[in-house]
Coordinates of C-alpha atoms in Angstrom, one line a residue:
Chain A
X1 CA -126.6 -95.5 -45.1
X2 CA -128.1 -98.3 -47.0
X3 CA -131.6 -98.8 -46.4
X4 CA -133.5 -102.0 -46.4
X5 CA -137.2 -102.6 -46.5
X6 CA -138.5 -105.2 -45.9
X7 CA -142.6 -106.1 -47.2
X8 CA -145.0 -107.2 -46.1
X9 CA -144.9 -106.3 -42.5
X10 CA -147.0 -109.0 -41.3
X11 CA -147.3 -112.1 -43.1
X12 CA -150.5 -114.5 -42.1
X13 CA -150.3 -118.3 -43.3
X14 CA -151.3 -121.7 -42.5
X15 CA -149.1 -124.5 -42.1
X16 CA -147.7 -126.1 -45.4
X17 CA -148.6 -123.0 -47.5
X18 CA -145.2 -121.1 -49.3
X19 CA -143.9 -117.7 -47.7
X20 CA -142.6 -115.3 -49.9
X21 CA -140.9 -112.3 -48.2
X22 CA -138.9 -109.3 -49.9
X23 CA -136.2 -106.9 -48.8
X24 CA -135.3 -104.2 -50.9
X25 CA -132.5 -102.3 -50.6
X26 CA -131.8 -98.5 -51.1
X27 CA -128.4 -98.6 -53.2
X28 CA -126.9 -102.2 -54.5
X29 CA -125.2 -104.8 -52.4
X30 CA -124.5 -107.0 -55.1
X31 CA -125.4 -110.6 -53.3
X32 CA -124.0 -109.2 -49.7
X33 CA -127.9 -109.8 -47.7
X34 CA -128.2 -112.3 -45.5
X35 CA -131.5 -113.6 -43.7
X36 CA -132.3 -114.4 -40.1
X37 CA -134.9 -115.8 -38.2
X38 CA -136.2 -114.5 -35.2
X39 CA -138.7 -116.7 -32.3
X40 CA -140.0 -114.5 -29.3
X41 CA -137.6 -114.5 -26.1
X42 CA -134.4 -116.0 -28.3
X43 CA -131.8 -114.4 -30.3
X44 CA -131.6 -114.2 -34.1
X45 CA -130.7 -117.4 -36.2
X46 CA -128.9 -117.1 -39.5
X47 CA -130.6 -118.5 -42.4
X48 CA -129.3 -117.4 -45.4
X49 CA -125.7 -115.5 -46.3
X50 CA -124.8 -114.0 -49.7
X51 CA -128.4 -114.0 -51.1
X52 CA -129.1 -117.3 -51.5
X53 CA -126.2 -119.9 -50.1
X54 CA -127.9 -121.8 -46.7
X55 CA -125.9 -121.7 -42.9
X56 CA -125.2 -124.5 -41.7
X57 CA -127.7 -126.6 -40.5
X58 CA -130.5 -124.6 -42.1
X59 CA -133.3 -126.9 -43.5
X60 CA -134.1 -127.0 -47.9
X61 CA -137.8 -125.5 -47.2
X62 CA -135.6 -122.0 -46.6
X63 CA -134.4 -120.6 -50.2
X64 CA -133.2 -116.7 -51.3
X65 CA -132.5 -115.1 -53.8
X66 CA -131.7 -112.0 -55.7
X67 CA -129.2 -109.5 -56.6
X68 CA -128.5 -106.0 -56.8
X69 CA -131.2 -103.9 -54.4
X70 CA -134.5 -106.8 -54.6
X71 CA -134.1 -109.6 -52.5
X72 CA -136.3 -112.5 -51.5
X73 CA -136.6 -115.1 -49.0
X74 CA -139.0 -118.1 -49.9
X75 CA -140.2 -120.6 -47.1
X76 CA -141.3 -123.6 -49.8
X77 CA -143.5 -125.3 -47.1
X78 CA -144.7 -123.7 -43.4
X79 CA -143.6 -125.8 -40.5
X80 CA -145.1 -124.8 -36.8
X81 CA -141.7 -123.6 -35.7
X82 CA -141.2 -121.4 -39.2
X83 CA -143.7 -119.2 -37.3
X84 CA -141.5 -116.0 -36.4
X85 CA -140.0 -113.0 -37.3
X86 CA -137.6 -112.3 -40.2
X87 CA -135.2 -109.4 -40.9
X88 CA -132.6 -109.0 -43.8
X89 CA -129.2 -107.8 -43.6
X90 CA -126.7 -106.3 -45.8
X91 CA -123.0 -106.0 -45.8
X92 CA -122.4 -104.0 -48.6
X93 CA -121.5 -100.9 -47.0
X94 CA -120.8 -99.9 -43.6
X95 CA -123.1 -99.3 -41.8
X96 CA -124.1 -103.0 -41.5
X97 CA -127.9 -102.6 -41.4
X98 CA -130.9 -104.4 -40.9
X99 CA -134.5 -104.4 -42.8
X100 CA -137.5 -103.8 -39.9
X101 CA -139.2 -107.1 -40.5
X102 CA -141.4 -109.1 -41.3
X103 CA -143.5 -111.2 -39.0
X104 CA -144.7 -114.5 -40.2
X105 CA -148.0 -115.1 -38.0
X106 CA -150.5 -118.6 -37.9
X107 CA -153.5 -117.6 -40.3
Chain B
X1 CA -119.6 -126.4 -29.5
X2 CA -119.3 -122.9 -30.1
X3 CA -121.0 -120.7 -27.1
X4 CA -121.1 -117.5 -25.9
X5 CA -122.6 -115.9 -23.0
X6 CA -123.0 -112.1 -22.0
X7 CA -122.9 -110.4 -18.6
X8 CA -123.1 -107.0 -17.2
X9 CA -126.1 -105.5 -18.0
X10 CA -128.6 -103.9 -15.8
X11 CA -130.0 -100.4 -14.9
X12 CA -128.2 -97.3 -15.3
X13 CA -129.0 -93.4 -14.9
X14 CA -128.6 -91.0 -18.2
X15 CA -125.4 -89.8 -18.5
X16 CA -124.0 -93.5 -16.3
X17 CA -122.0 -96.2 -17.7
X18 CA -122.0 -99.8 -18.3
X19 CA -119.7 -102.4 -19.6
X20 CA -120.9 -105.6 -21.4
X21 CA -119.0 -108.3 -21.3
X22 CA -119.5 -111.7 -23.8
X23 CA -117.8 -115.1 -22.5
X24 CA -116.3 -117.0 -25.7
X25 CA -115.4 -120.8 -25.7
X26 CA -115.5 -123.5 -28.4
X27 CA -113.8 -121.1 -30.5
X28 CA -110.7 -117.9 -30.7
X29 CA -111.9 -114.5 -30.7
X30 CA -108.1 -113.9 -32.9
X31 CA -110.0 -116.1 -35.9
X32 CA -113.3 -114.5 -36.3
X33 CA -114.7 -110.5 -36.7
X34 CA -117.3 -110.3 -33.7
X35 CA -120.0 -107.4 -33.4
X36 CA -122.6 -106.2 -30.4
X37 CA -126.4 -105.9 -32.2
X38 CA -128.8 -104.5 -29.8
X39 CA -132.7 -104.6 -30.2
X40 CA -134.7 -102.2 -28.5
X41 CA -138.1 -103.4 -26.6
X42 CA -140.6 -104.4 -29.4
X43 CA -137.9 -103.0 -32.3
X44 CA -135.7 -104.3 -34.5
X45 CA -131.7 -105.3 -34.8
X46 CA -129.5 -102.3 -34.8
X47 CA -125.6 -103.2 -35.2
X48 CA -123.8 -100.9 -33.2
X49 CA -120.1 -102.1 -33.1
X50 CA -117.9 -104.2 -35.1
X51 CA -114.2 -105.4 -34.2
X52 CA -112.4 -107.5 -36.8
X53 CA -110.4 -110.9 -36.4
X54 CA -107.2 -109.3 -36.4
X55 CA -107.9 -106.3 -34.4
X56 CA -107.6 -103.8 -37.6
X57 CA -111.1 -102.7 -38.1
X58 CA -113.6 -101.3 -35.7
X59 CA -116.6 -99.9 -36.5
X60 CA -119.4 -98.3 -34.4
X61 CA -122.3 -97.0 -35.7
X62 CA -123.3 -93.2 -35.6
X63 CA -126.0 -93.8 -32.7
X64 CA -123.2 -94.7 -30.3
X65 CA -119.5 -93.2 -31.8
X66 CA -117.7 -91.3 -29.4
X67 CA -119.6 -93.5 -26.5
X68 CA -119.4 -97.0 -26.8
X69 CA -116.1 -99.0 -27.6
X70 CA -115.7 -102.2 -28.6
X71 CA -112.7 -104.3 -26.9
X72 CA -111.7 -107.8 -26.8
X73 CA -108.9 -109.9 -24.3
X74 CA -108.0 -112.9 -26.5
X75 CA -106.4 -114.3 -23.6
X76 CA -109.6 -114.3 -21.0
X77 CA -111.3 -115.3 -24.4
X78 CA -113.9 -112.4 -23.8
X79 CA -115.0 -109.3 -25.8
X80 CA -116.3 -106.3 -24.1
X81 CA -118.5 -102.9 -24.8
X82 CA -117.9 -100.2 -22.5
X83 CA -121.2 -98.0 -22.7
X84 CA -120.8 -94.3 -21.7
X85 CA -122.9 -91.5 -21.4
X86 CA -125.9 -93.6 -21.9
X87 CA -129.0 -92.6 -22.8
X88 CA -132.9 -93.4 -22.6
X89 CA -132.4 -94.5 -25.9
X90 CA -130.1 -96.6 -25.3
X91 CA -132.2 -99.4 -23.5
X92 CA -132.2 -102.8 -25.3
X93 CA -131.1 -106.4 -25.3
X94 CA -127.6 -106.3 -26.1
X95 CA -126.5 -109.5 -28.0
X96 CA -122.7 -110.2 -29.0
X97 CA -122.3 -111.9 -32.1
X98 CA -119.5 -114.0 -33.7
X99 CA -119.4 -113.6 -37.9
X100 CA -119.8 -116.6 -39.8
X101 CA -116.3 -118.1 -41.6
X102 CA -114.1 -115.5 -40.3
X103 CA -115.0 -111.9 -41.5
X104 CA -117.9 -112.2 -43.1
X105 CA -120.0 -109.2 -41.8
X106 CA -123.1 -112.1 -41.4
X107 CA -123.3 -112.6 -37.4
X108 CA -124.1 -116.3 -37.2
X109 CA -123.3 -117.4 -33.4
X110 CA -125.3 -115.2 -30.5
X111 CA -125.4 -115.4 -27.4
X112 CA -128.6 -115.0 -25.4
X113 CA -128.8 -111.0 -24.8
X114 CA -128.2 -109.3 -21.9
X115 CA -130.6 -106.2 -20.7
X116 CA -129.7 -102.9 -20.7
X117 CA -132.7 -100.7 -19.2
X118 CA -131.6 -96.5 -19.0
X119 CA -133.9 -94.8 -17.3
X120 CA -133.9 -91.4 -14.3

């Protein structure tokens, strides 16, 4: 299985500062790692697919990239809502798997 | 307006059974891949089952093979998981999960989770 970890564990920022957050992976995926957001009580939110190309809807702060097995996800500006959990994703192999996190917490 | 709402969960014994059950509209289950991710209390995502658009492909992963299995009903526009020989591990929020652009392996619809809690 393809192992992703994600670093650091617990971000802490203030509002309009940049988040940087990595995912590595165990073997390469190429570009196959998408990105989701996570707020407390909801489900997951897709932010990013195939490294670095935004879903729908998903606002310009929100930027990856990467390639091969180091990944990154780059928030350019804090907003209060960005204030949540993150997790990567790769579909390179089956199983489909999922980084452990990284929680972006108010500083 | 793509939605997608799951029912059926609830407590069960070790060993018991449950079957999940996610309400589609907006959209045909026959166009897209859709998967069941479950996340454990304080945890993270685990994807446990994966049926393709056309039916073709099913995948579940090693946790849960030769328990759980994925089925849809295009017709009632639902897509089920029937949970067998559950275990304590087992207990999570089970979300169901559309892929986005067809079969892309990236979940990008959810619905809201529905609780599974295994316990004696």
């Amino acid at each position: 299985d393809i192992v992703l970890t994600q670093s650091p564990a617990t971000l802490s920022l203030s509002p309009g500062e940049r988040a940087t957050l990595s995912c590595r992976a165990s073997h390469s995926i190429s570009n196959h790692l998408a990105w989701f957001q996570q707020r407390p009580g909801l489900a997951p939110r897709l932010l990013i697919y195939d490294a670095s190309h935004r879903a729908t809807g998903i606002p310009a702060r929100f930027s990856g990239s990467g390639s091969g097995t180091d990944f990154t996800l780059t928030i350019s500006s804090l907003e209060p809502e960005d204030f949540a959990v993150y997790y990567c994703q790769q579909r390179g192999n089956w199983p489909l798997t999922f980084g452990g996190g990284t929680k972006v917490e108010i500083k | 307006q793509v939605q997608m709402e799951e029912s059926g969960g609830g407590m069960a014994k070790p060993g018991g059974s449950l079957r999940l059950s996610c309400v589609v509209s907006g959209f045909a289950l026959s166009d897209y891949s859709m998967s069941w991710v479950r996340q454990a209390p304080g945890k993270g995502l685990e994807w446990i089952s994966y049926l393709s658009s056309s039916g073709g492909a099913i995948y579940h992963a090693a946790s849960v093979k030769g328990r759980f299995t994925i089925s849809r009903d295009n017709a009632k526009n639902s897509l089920f998981l029937q949970m067998d020989n559950l275990r304590v591990e087992d207990t999570a929020v089970y979300f169901c999960a559309r892929d986005y652009g067809g079969d892309s392996w990236y979940p990008e619809f959810w619905g809201q989770g529905t609780l599974v809690a295994v316990a004696s």
